[in-house]
Amino acid sequence: MSVLARSVGNAFRNNIRTAAVVAVLAVAIGLALAMLVANQAVGAKVQELNASVGTTLTVNPAGGQGFEGGGEPLTTAEAETAASVANVTSVVGTKALRLQTATTGTTDSTTGSTQQGPGGGFGPGGQQATVSTNLTAAVDAGTLGNRNNASGTTGAQPARTLPITATGIGAEVDSTGKALEITSGTGLGDYTTSEAKALVGTSLAEKNNLTVGSTFTIQDKTFTVTGIFDAGTTFGNNAVYVTLPEAQALAETPDELSTMIVTVNSMENVDSTKTAVQEALGTDKADVTQGQRNLETAVSSLDSVKNISMIAFIAALATAGIIILLIMVMLVRERRREIGVLKAIGARNRTIGLQFVLESLVLVALGSVVGAVIASLASGGIASALISSNTSTTAAPTTQRGGGLAGAMPNGGGMPGGGQGGPFGGASQLLTSVTASVSPGVLAAGIAAVFAVAIIGALVPALLTARIRPIEVLRGE
Amino acid sequence: MIEVKDLVRQFKSGDRTIKPVNGVSFELEKGSLASIVGKSGSGKSTLLSLLGALDKPTSGDVVVDGVSLAGLPDGKLTEYRRRDIGFVFQQFNLIPNLSAVDNVMLPMEFAGVRKAARLKRAKELLEQVQLDPEKQSRRTNRLSGGEQQRVAIARALANEPKLILADEPTGNLDEQTGEHIIELLSSLSRDHNTTILVVTHDRSLARKTERCFRLQQGRLTEEVRTGSRR
């Protein structure tokens, strides 16, 4: 019988005690794992927020945003000015277009002419040019689309086809600065040159039977689909991305930008950089908005939850270690005579020590199995409880998912991302969207930590066995 | 040959110094069966623990086949116990949750004997001590006192030791079973040419050994050659 087999056997000498020890360990280990899972989930969320919108600023023409207001359009020269501001890591310009299906467009659009929004018609605010396409929108107008297109007259309106949002982009990001998720094909390559290539949203591609390599027309120009992207929303997927110069050329406004997405090097510098960019561009030229303004509190709350869960993880881990320590000390005291016997018949100290460490690991392994089950059942609830208790007083109570620009658009359309909700949808929405899923990797890491602590906890009693003298065997003889 | 040279073990008890073993000297030939008798508290078990390297003497030495135990480090003493000594205790001191075979295999495992070899030898030894084969795989806490002592003797023989030290081996057994155990020890001593030293307060048991020592107040005061054996 090997040391391991003896250790396993010893762990089950007293089944009632073993069950009790495993139950106590399971609670501690389960709590530790649940806290680790919560910590990882919140950490991932914080990272996601910081990576996507946490460090971006949006620059719109002063006095105009989306399709409302007025003012002068942004220019590429202003983009260069913004890029020169300290802590700015990148500036991505966008140019928004509206693609109107040729058969349903106005007389002008069917002839291929470009319509600039004059504050009425298709483009209030002058921010968006309308061009014709042979594509059909993937979104039906429905009640909202028809209501948004109503011209003010009463009575029944004819059903309309929604326009398709096209955006010229200077990098492989969407109009909020978030990386595009291309599900098939490739990106557009060089986003700073004018090329007849396009990325098409999944639902738009499906509606028009487009695949990678298919072609379609914008303003009678043939574009090749290089990739299909998934924006995650129905509205977002009814869109087309082309390179920025291509969009500017289609709109016949080669130097104009609809918006600029300014990325700051760290979240701590966002406030100061926002002020600096605003000053550099001038308050009469540009409005700089901090997309994640209402997220700062949320991220801060999530950070608190992350810290609390990490402390709780460490505390639960230490508790498991102490439980092992105390139990093994008790077992060593209880088995002094047996240890004396083993020494009397020639067992080395390290053999006996190893036997006790392995015995403790058997108990920990059992506790870990039960603890993992507890964690998988409880981690979601624990994470929610932690988040709700830490954010109820700090999170902005925003109930609207997806403020953005969608609602301001005629036809229910808008800039890509405007109707997507997501990060701009409010802190409370974000906080409740934290999902604590038990991944094998996190569980393995947690259990490895538990075993490491258990080994430390078991080493003390194992070392105690070395101090027991073999003459203990004669005690009571 | 076992040589015990002026062995002393003393303890402090408050202001008093107690010497349960006080200048003990004797020699045992290889393969001999000897006994030490004495009243309770006469120092028998202390002497046995010194001979078995369970404890260290205050002074004096034990020499086994020319090797002195005095000054040996703990690791070497462990090796001495593993290789050269077999213990048989009054309360058997078997590991209760292990089977008889596993108990006998333990000293061989500590000595690094391969599993197949130690299993074979353990079964042979249990046969020699006449343990019912069907009880060999039974947990020792489910065996009778006599059976447990047979397992303990088999365990003591596992690594073919030079010296077997038996501390009151019949103390927990009825008279008939005790007789069997002594006969067993005697035959094993002959068959294996192993030196056996039995510590007992039972004069009748001592008479069955070929040499008998009396320990009184820490001193070996009398040696009686019974000549009853062989």
XYZ file of C-alpha atoms in Angstrom:
707
model
C 0.000 0.000 0.000
C 1.505 3.288 -1.111
C 1.640 6.515 0.851
C -1.115 7.897 -1.344
C -3.356 4.879 -0.822
C -2.743 5.086 2.934
C -3.576 8.789 2.886
C -6.822 8.172 1.019
C -7.688 5.404 3.452
C -6.920 7.617 6.435
C -9.119 10.375 5.029
C -12.074 7.992 5.257
C -11.292 6.437 8.638
C -14.176 8.226 10.236
C -16.871 8.811 7.645
C -18.976 11.134 9.763
C -16.022 13.331 10.572
C -14.862 13.264 6.950
C -18.325 14.347 5.789
C -18.373 17.187 8.304
C -14.884 18.357 7.354
C -15.672 18.178 3.631
C -18.906 20.127 4.178
C -17.120 22.922 6.037
C -14.329 22.997 3.470
C -16.833 22.968 0.619
C -18.557 26.069 1.962
C -15.261 27.922 2.290
C -13.962 26.732 -1.082
C -17.323 27.345 -2.761
C -17.380 30.873 -1.413
C -13.802 31.429 -2.546
C -14.545 30.153 -6.038
C -17.778 32.145 -6.283
C -15.883 35.288 -5.306
C -13.210 34.542 -7.868
C -15.817 34.007 -10.567
C -17.525 37.286 -9.592
C -14.172 39.032 -9.576
C -13.313 37.729 -13.037
C -16.734 38.627 -14.418
C -16.606 42.163 -13.064
C -12.977 42.547 -14.106
C -13.807 41.472 -17.640
C -16.671 43.942 -17.727
C -14.486 46.785 -16.500
C -11.858 45.863 -19.060
C -14.474 45.744 -21.783
C -15.811 49.146 -20.799
C -12.396 50.690 -20.656
C -11.418 49.105 -23.952
C -14.521 50.129 -25.828
C -15.870 53.410 -24.644
C -14.171 54.121 -21.412
C -11.403 56.126 -23.029
C -13.088 57.619 -26.053
C -14.364 61.109 -26.742
C -16.805 61.983 -29.477
C -16.377 65.237 -31.377
C -19.324 66.695 -33.249
C -19.623 70.011 -35.048
C -20.422 72.784 -32.585
C -24.129 73.253 -32.415
C -24.900 70.093 -34.269
C -25.214 66.529 -33.240
C -26.650 63.773 -35.288
C -29.270 65.335 -37.437
C -30.207 68.259 -35.346
C -28.792 71.693 -34.878
C -26.478 73.535 -37.219
C -22.957 74.900 -37.428
C -19.996 74.112 -39.645
C -18.874 70.601 -40.474
C -15.698 69.149 -39.030
C -12.671 68.901 -41.260
C -9.670 66.624 -41.601
C -7.477 69.524 -40.478
C -9.367 69.586 -37.178
C -8.810 65.855 -36.855
C -5.073 66.501 -37.124
C -5.370 69.217 -34.508
C -7.150 66.832 -32.131
C -4.518 64.151 -32.774
C -1.778 66.524 -31.635
C -3.330 66.976 -28.184
C -1.466 65.287 -25.309
C -2.664 61.821 -24.260
C -4.612 61.343 -27.492
C -3.649 58.002 -28.977
C -5.789 58.108 -32.093
C -8.398 60.118 -33.940
C -10.741 58.324 -36.274
C -12.927 60.392 -38.538
C -16.283 59.194 -39.805
C -18.486 60.340 -42.627
C -22.118 59.308 -42.460
C -24.221 58.636 -45.553
C -27.769 57.504 -46.027
C -28.337 54.986 -48.761
C -31.775 55.196 -50.267
C -32.969 52.290 -52.329
C -33.154 53.563 -55.886
C -36.688 52.388 -56.575
C -38.120 53.953 -53.450
C -36.102 57.128 -53.398
C -37.082 60.572 -54.556
C -36.938 61.628 -58.127
C -33.566 63.189 -57.514
C -32.135 60.123 -55.947
C -33.236 57.868 -58.757
C -31.352 60.022 -61.170
C -28.304 59.520 -59.156
C -27.863 63.019 -57.858
C -26.678 63.663 -54.366
C -28.949 65.289 -51.858
C -27.484 67.321 -49.129
C -29.701 67.591 -46.148
C -30.929 71.119 -46.106
C -32.409 71.021 -42.753
C -35.378 69.294 -44.137
C -35.886 66.382 -46.473
C -33.603 63.504 -45.615
C -30.892 65.174 -43.742
C -31.791 67.708 -41.153
C -28.722 69.330 -39.829
C -26.747 68.788 -42.997
C -24.741 66.077 -41.401
C -25.604 63.324 -43.792
C -25.683 62.995 -47.538
C -28.239 60.764 -49.170
C -27.116 58.642 -52.070
C -28.828 55.923 -54.024
C -28.127 52.216 -53.836
C -29.466 49.015 -55.259
C -29.573 47.490 -51.764
C -32.796 46.952 -49.882
C -32.900 47.814 -46.192
C -33.063 44.862 -43.862
C -35.309 46.702 -41.416
C -38.969 47.332 -42.117
C -40.226 50.799 -41.351
C -42.969 49.605 -39.079
C -44.904 51.936 -36.820
C -41.833 53.739 -35.515
C -40.337 54.285 -38.963
C -43.541 55.607 -40.426
C -44.177 57.796 -37.389
C -40.668 59.216 -37.597
C -41.132 59.951 -41.291
C -44.441 61.650 -40.849
C -44.305 65.125 -42.378
C -46.765 66.605 -40.001
C -49.818 66.023 -42.049
C -52.541 64.038 -40.542
C -54.080 60.969 -42.024
C -52.578 57.771 -43.327
C -49.043 57.909 -44.678
C -47.739 55.570 -47.338
C -45.522 52.807 -46.038
C -41.847 53.671 -46.438
C -38.674 51.753 -46.829
C -36.010 52.714 -44.312
C -32.728 54.044 -45.583
C -29.506 52.112 -45.013
C -26.816 53.662 -42.914
C -23.441 53.891 -44.570
C -20.410 55.190 -42.742
C -17.006 56.072 -44.006
C -14.446 55.154 -41.389
C -10.776 55.929 -41.024
C -10.010 52.697 -39.144
C -11.580 49.314 -38.539
C -13.937 50.554 -35.850
C -17.602 51.372 -35.733
C -18.862 54.894 -35.287
C -18.485 54.607 -31.502
C -14.845 53.612 -31.738
C -15.520 49.967 -30.962
C -13.656 47.377 -33.018
C -15.749 45.847 -35.770
C -16.530 42.176 -35.369
C -16.046 40.764 -38.827
C -17.677 37.357 -39.003
C -16.553 36.433 -42.515
C -14.132 37.843 -45.039
C -11.670 40.589 -44.193
C -11.590 44.290 -43.399
C -11.200 47.049 -45.961
C -7.405 47.070 -45.781
C -6.199 50.633 -46.023
C -8.937 52.824 -44.606
C -7.254 56.021 -45.748
C -7.585 55.414 -49.475
C -10.601 55.581 -51.700
C -11.514 52.070 -52.825
C -14.787 50.530 -53.991
C -14.893 47.998 -51.150
C -17.438 47.664 -48.388
C -18.241 45.848 -45.174
C -21.885 44.847 -44.896
C -23.919 44.058 -41.781
C -25.181 40.498 -41.391
C -28.890 41.242 -41.751
C -28.350 43.563 -44.703
C -26.182 40.924 -46.385
C -28.849 38.289 -45.800
C -31.628 40.514 -47.076
C -29.723 41.205 -50.311
C -28.121 37.774 -50.688
C -24.674 39.243 -50.356
C -21.595 37.214 -49.463
C -17.912 38.000 -49.455
C -17.002 38.867 -53.065
C -20.566 39.941 -54.009
C -21.093 43.355 -55.508
C -23.665 46.112 -55.135
C -23.911 49.702 -56.204
C -23.866 53.030 -54.455
C -24.511 55.985 -56.660
C -24.091 53.715 -59.710
C -20.601 52.754 -58.536
C -19.979 49.056 -58.032
C -18.671 48.060 -54.581
C -17.268 44.640 -53.662
C -18.122 43.113 -50.315
C -14.850 42.238 -48.552
C -16.384 41.247 -45.234
C -19.587 40.729 -43.272
C -19.749 42.216 -39.775
C -21.972 41.634 -36.792
C -22.792 44.762 -34.798
C -24.897 42.781 -32.374
C -28.168 44.598 -33.093
C -30.711 44.553 -35.870
C -30.252 48.249 -36.504
C -26.489 48.042 -36.416
C -26.501 45.221 -38.936
C -28.553 47.211 -41.440
C -25.439 49.185 -42.273
C -22.510 49.468 -44.628
C -18.971 50.637 -43.919
C -16.685 52.026 -46.594
C -13.356 53.791 -46.309
C -13.500 57.401 -45.153
C -12.190 58.908 -48.430
C -14.693 56.810 -50.369
C -17.597 58.104 -48.256
C -16.314 61.668 -48.610
C -16.108 61.196 -52.374
C -19.632 59.782 -52.545
C -20.910 62.741 -50.537
C -18.841 65.108 -52.681
C -17.446 66.650 -49.493
C -13.846 65.456 -49.594
C -12.618 67.304 -46.543
C -15.611 66.952 -44.254
C -16.147 64.670 -41.302
C -19.403 63.877 -39.549
C -17.757 62.987 -36.277
C -14.371 62.248 -34.813
C -13.688 59.422 -32.370
C -10.824 60.489 -30.137
C -9.172 57.759 -28.081
C -7.356 58.765 -24.891
C -4.466 56.734 -23.503
C -6.047 56.040 -20.102
C -9.305 56.560 -18.287
C -7.628 58.835 -15.766
C -6.701 61.262 -18.557
C -10.126 61.392 -20.195
C -11.355 64.483 -18.351
C -8.235 66.552 -18.882
C -7.922 65.450 -22.507
C -11.531 66.318 -23.194
C -10.873 69.861 -22.015
C -7.653 70.050 -24.016
C -9.306 68.817 -27.226
C -12.169 71.243 -26.700
C -9.708 74.112 -26.302
C -7.642 73.001 -29.286
C -10.658 72.833 -31.601
C -12.468 75.815 -30.150
C -15.866 75.857 -28.515
C -17.348 77.562 -31.554
C -16.116 74.822 -33.852
C -16.688 71.555 -32.049
C -18.597 69.946 -29.247
C -16.570 67.345 -27.407
C -18.613 64.817 -25.480
C -17.475 62.110 -23.187
C -19.451 59.097 -24.152
C -18.782 57.260 -20.924
C -19.510 60.205 -18.646
C -22.336 58.392 -16.963
C -20.231 55.266 -16.905
C -17.520 56.590 -14.656
C -19.634 55.962 -11.591
C -20.579 52.574 -12.894
C -16.993 51.598 -13.599
C -15.991 52.919 -10.200
C -18.709 50.810 -8.593
C -17.629 47.794 -10.562
C -14.069 48.387 -9.426
C -15.300 48.395 -5.822
C -17.137 45.136 -6.409
C -13.992 43.723 -7.978
C -11.909 44.712 -4.969
C -14.470 43.406 -2.496
C -14.766 40.107 -4.310
C -10.979 39.729 -4.390
C -10.724 40.425 -0.659
C -13.541 37.971 -0.009
C -11.799 35.391 -2.217
C -8.576 35.764 -0.252
C -10.459 35.639 3.064
C -12.354 32.500 2.047
C -9.120 30.969 0.826
C -7.418 31.762 4.120
C -10.401 30.289 5.957
C -10.034 27.063 3.986
C -6.327 27.034 4.839
C -7.037 27.578 8.538
C -9.678 24.845 8.527
C -7.148 22.426 7.035
C -4.493 23.560 9.496
C -6.729 23.028 12.524
C -8.115 19.721 11.341
C -4.696 18.336 10.546
C -3.254 19.577 13.855
C -6.122 17.775 15.575
C -5.451 14.602 13.575
C -1.734 14.717 14.326
C -2.420 15.061 18.049
C -4.931 12.263 17.858
C -2.491 9.972 16.066
C 0.666 10.671 18.052
C 0.965 7.056 19.053
C 0.407 5.820 15.507
C 3.053 8.234 14.260
C 5.331 6.795 16.960
C 4.594 3.288 15.650
C 5.437 4.318 12.102
C 8.695 5.842 13.290
C 9.470 2.788 15.402
C 9.183 0.521 12.379
C 11.399 2.768 10.304
C 9.278 5.422 8.607
C 11.163 8.581 7.747
C 9.833 11.945 8.913
C 9.230 13.048 5.341
C 7.218 9.912 4.590
C 4.916 10.578 7.528
C 4.717 14.296 6.719
C 3.849 13.521 3.111
C 1.171 11.109 4.262
C -0.526 13.858 6.287
C -0.211 16.429 3.498
C -1.748 13.985 1.025
C -4.513 13.192 3.483
C -5.338 16.882 3.743
C -5.297 17.185 -0.053
C -7.771 14.326 -0.333
C -10.104 16.260 1.957
C -9.493 19.450 -0.031
C -10.127 17.633 -3.316
C -13.476 16.439 -2.029
C -14.239 19.902 -0.676
C -13.250 21.423 -4.020
C -15.614 19.199 -5.979
C -18.539 20.104 -3.744
C -17.313 23.718 -3.566
C -17.191 23.967 -7.357
C -20.798 22.838 -7.531
C -21.728 25.413 -4.886
C -19.805 28.097 -6.780
C -21.452 27.264 -10.086
C -24.863 27.557 -8.453
C -24.155 30.574 -6.265
C -21.685 32.725 -8.173
C -24.336 34.463 -10.263
C -26.415 35.332 -7.222
C -23.408 36.412 -5.210
C -22.144 38.617 -8.048
C -25.584 40.198 -8.445
C -25.878 40.746 -4.703
C -22.451 42.346 -4.563
C -23.174 44.584 -7.532
C -26.605 45.654 -6.371
C -25.406 46.374 -2.851
C -22.511 48.439 -4.135
C -24.208 50.326 -6.923
C -27.715 51.033 -5.723
C -26.694 54.456 -4.518
C -24.173 55.290 -7.180
C -25.413 54.075 -10.538
C -27.313 56.498 -12.674
C -30.850 55.212 -12.859
C -31.086 55.235 -16.614
C -33.909 53.215 -17.950
C -33.518 53.983 -21.629
C -31.406 51.458 -23.398
C -29.571 53.073 -26.217
C -29.988 56.816 -26.070
C -27.527 57.582 -28.805
C -28.776 59.274 -31.873
C -31.377 56.892 -33.061
C -34.374 58.657 -31.757
C -33.378 61.893 -33.378
C -33.277 60.444 -36.843
C -35.991 60.670 -39.395
C -37.181 57.270 -40.519
C -36.023 55.821 -37.248
C -32.576 55.611 -38.710
C -29.461 57.231 -37.441
C -25.803 56.852 -37.135
C -24.561 53.357 -36.664
C -24.489 52.512 -33.055
C -26.873 55.231 -32.136
C -29.646 52.803 -31.587
C -27.555 50.018 -30.198
C -27.840 50.854 -26.560
C -24.702 49.240 -25.278
C -22.262 51.404 -23.432
C -24.183 54.570 -23.862
C -27.277 53.028 -22.511
C -26.681 53.956 -18.889
C -24.805 52.708 -15.902
C -27.521 50.597 -14.398
C -27.977 48.763 -17.663
C -24.271 48.034 -17.728
C -24.141 46.833 -14.181
C -26.953 44.416 -14.603
C -25.351 43.102 -17.758
C -22.449 41.588 -15.808
C -22.745 37.853 -16.257
C -20.886 35.635 -13.811
C -20.306 32.470 -15.780
C -18.157 29.741 -14.260
C -15.426 29.058 -16.766
C -13.190 25.993 -16.421
C -10.135 28.225 -16.464
C -11.285 30.341 -13.534
C -12.347 27.239 -11.607
C -9.005 25.590 -12.268
C -7.139 28.696 -11.143
C -9.279 28.957 -8.011
C -8.862 25.302 -7.130
C -5.115 25.563 -7.746
C -5.036 28.458 -5.281
C -7.076 26.412 -2.795
C -4.638 23.506 -3.106
C -1.667 25.824 -2.672
C -3.177 27.239 0.506
C -4.122 23.736 1.687
C -0.556 22.537 1.216
C 0.691 25.469 3.291
C -1.978 24.729 5.897
C -1.050 21.042 5.976
C 2.681 21.658 6.134
C 2.534 22.958 9.699
C 0.952 19.778 11.122
C 3.161 17.698 8.826
C 6.188 19.375 10.348
C 4.706 18.718 13.784
C 4.853 15.003 13.042
C 8.618 15.307 12.698
C 8.770 16.479 16.318
C 6.930 13.451 17.614
C 9.489 11.026 19.001
C 9.275 7.324 18.265
C 9.144 6.589 21.992
C 5.523 7.788 21.851
C 4.811 4.242 20.793
C 5.491 3.126 24.365
C 3.152 5.680 25.899
C 0.531 3.780 27.840
C 2.333 0.446 27.428
C 26.080 -9.887 18.624
C 24.409 -7.201 20.788
C 26.662 -5.478 23.337
C 25.192 -3.145 25.932
C 27.871 -1.055 27.656
C 27.201 0.768 30.919
C 23.920 2.175 29.694
C 22.406 5.038 31.701
C 19.159 6.935 31.154
C 18.187 9.634 33.614
C 15.315 12.090 33.819
C 14.702 15.192 35.879
C 11.525 15.178 37.916
C 11.363 18.457 39.776
C 14.468 18.563 41.907
C 14.996 14.812 41.735
C 16.993 12.894 39.194
C 15.501 9.537 38.243
C 17.611 6.821 36.689
C 15.339 4.060 35.359
C 18.401 2.558 33.647
C 21.554 2.941 35.654
C 24.740 1.366 34.325
C 23.317 -1.675 32.536
C 25.777 -3.908 30.679
C 25.259 -7.279 29.017
C 25.827 -9.169 25.796
C 23.534 -11.308 23.664
C 24.730 -13.859 21.156
C 23.188 -13.914 17.715
C 20.099 -16.112 17.589
C 19.612 -16.202 21.357
C 16.263 -15.843 23.131
C 16.574 -13.846 26.318
C 14.248 -12.144 28.752
C 14.385 -9.250 31.154
C 12.128 -9.458 34.161
C 11.333 -6.871 36.728
C 8.529 -5.180 38.569
C 6.492 -2.365 37.105
C 8.593 0.805 37.053
C 11.861 -1.096 37.254
C 13.017 0.401 33.955
C 12.317 -2.553 31.629
C 10.527 -0.519 28.949
C 13.096 2.291 29.206
C 15.901 -0.225 28.617
C 13.985 -1.658 25.679
C 13.467 1.798 24.156
C 17.217 2.441 24.427
C 18.082 -0.873 22.770
C 15.578 -0.148 19.983
C 16.817 3.434 19.453
C 13.390 4.791 20.329
C 15.165 6.906 22.935
C 18.748 8.081 23.424
C 20.785 7.113 26.494
C 22.227 9.706 28.835
C 25.478 7.754 28.657
C 26.750 4.374 27.642
C 26.395 2.629 24.313
C 24.635 -0.126 22.446
C 26.756 -1.912 19.832
C 25.014 -4.069 17.246
C 27.319 -6.249 15.142
C 30.153 -3.836 15.819
C 28.165 -0.687 14.998
C 27.840 1.782 17.879
C 24.519 3.599 18.204
C 25.980 6.384 20.356
C 26.195 9.613 18.449
C 24.321 8.352 15.398
C 22.128 11.092 13.863
C 18.338 10.653 13.827
C 18.323 9.597 10.184
C 20.788 6.772 10.875
C 18.821 5.706 13.954
C 15.680 5.525 11.795
C 17.603 3.370 9.351
C 18.781 1.169 12.257
C 15.210 0.691 13.447
C 14.069 -0.072 9.918
C 16.819 -2.575 9.071
C 18.019 -4.126 12.304
C 15.152 -3.965 14.803
C 11.736 -5.540 15.006
C 9.294 -4.464 17.704
C 6.505 -6.449 19.311
C 4.385 -4.464 21.762
C 1.995 -5.406 24.509
C -0.801 -3.436 22.821
C 0.223 -4.711 19.377
C 0.361 -1.184 17.898
C -0.891 -2.189 14.497
C -2.391 0.410 12.169
C -6.076 -0.290 12.742
C -7.489 0.711 9.351
C -4.969 -1.382 7.412
C -5.269 -5.082 6.710
C -2.963 -7.653 8.287
C -1.018 -7.945 5.046
C -0.700 -4.184 4.704
C 0.584 -3.898 8.265
C 3.267 -6.504 7.596
C 4.177 -4.798 4.323
C 4.688 -1.388 5.975
C 8.304 -1.851 7.208
C 9.255 -3.290 3.816
C 7.682 -0.299 2.069
C 9.762 2.014 4.254
C 12.831 -0.067 3.317
C 12.083 0.383 -0.384
C 11.136 -3.231 -1.163
C 9.136 -3.554 -4.382
C 5.413 -4.103 -3.989
C 5.252 -7.610 -5.435
C 8.180 -8.790 -3.301
C 6.789 -7.335 -0.095
C 3.335 -8.774 -0.729
C 4.840 -12.231 -1.255
C 6.955 -11.999 1.886
C 4.114 -10.600 3.969
C 1.929 -13.578 3.070
C 4.758 -16.004 3.820
C 5.339 -14.423 7.227
C 1.640 -14.480 8.091
C 1.616 -18.151 7.201
C 4.637 -18.714 9.463
C 2.877 -17.070 12.394
C -0.117 -19.248 11.548
C -2.647 -16.531 10.816
C -5.671 -17.943 9.049
C -5.220 -17.017 5.319
C -8.738 -15.677 5.065
C -7.948 -13.186 7.822
C -4.865 -11.811 6.101
C -6.816 -9.186 4.207
C -8.999 -8.336 7.168
C -8.517 -5.063 8.999
C -6.465 -5.656 12.116
C -9.007 -3.986 14.377
C -11.316 -6.874 13.478
C -8.862 -9.545 14.620
C -8.629 -11.105 18.072
C -5.793 -10.177 20.471
C -3.840 -13.343 19.694
C -4.259 -12.818 15.952
C -3.167 -9.211 16.244
C -0.048 -10.269 18.136
C 0.759 -12.800 15.421
C 0.453 -10.009 12.836
C 2.707 -7.828 15.020
C 5.326 -10.586 15.159
C 5.135 -11.057 11.385
C 5.592 -7.293 10.999
C 8.616 -7.398 13.338
C 10.189 -10.062 11.114
C 9.447 -8.261 7.848
C 12.897 -6.775 7.197
C 14.787 -9.767 8.683
C 16.050 -7.768 11.674
C 19.063 -8.703 13.793
C 17.156 -8.087 17.017
C 13.512 -8.422 17.954
C 12.452 -6.506 21.048
C 9.216 -7.724 22.579
C 7.656 -5.570 25.290
C 5.252 -7.681 27.370
C 4.135 -9.587 24.253
C 1.701 -11.747 26.220
C 0.500 -9.037 28.593
C -2.845 -8.581 26.821
C -3.405 -12.229 26.027
C -4.903 -15.129 27.922
C -2.538 -17.778 29.263
C -2.981 -20.273 26.430
C -2.564 -17.701 23.690
C 0.451 -16.307 25.552
C 2.019 -19.761 25.552
C 1.506 -20.010 21.797
C 3.112 -16.625 21.242
C 6.185 -17.543 23.294
C 6.507 -20.847 21.434
C 6.214 -18.906 18.211
C 8.941 -16.450 19.216
C 11.149 -19.333 20.282
C 10.753 -21.189 16.999
C 11.273 -18.009 14.984
C 14.461 -17.335 16.893
C 15.705 -20.799 15.935
C 14.472 -20.728 12.329
C 15.573 -17.200 11.483
C 18.639 -17.127 13.739
C 17.277 -13.850 15.104
C 18.148 -12.512 18.552
C 15.000 -11.996 20.600
C 14.825 -10.071 23.841
C 11.551 -10.279 25.714
C 10.717 -7.811 28.464
C 8.195 -9.232 30.911
C 7.135 -9.347 34.499
C 5.893 -12.907 33.983
C 8.435 -15.290 35.625
C 6.903 -18.342 33.973
C 7.357 -16.803 30.563
C 10.922 -15.825 31.403
C 11.743 -19.392 32.369
C 11.084 -20.437 28.788
C 13.942 -18.271 27.492
C 17.523 -19.499 27.565
C 18.807 -16.409 29.372
C 16.977 -14.280 31.899
C 18.007 -10.907 33.337
C 16.475 -9.228 36.352
C 16.223 -5.453 36.319
C 15.830 -3.823 39.701
C 15.980 -0.083 40.383
C 17.671 0.516 37.068
C 20.349 -2.115 37.548
C 20.708 -5.540 36.049
C 21.184 -7.337 39.327
C 20.829 -10.948 38.503
C 21.293 -13.239 35.555
C 19.748 -16.645 35.641
C 20.745 -19.197 33.018
C 17.700 -21.374 32.729
C 19.042 -23.583 30.000
C 15.483 -24.654 29.312
C 15.668 -24.089 25.586
C 17.161 -26.117 22.718
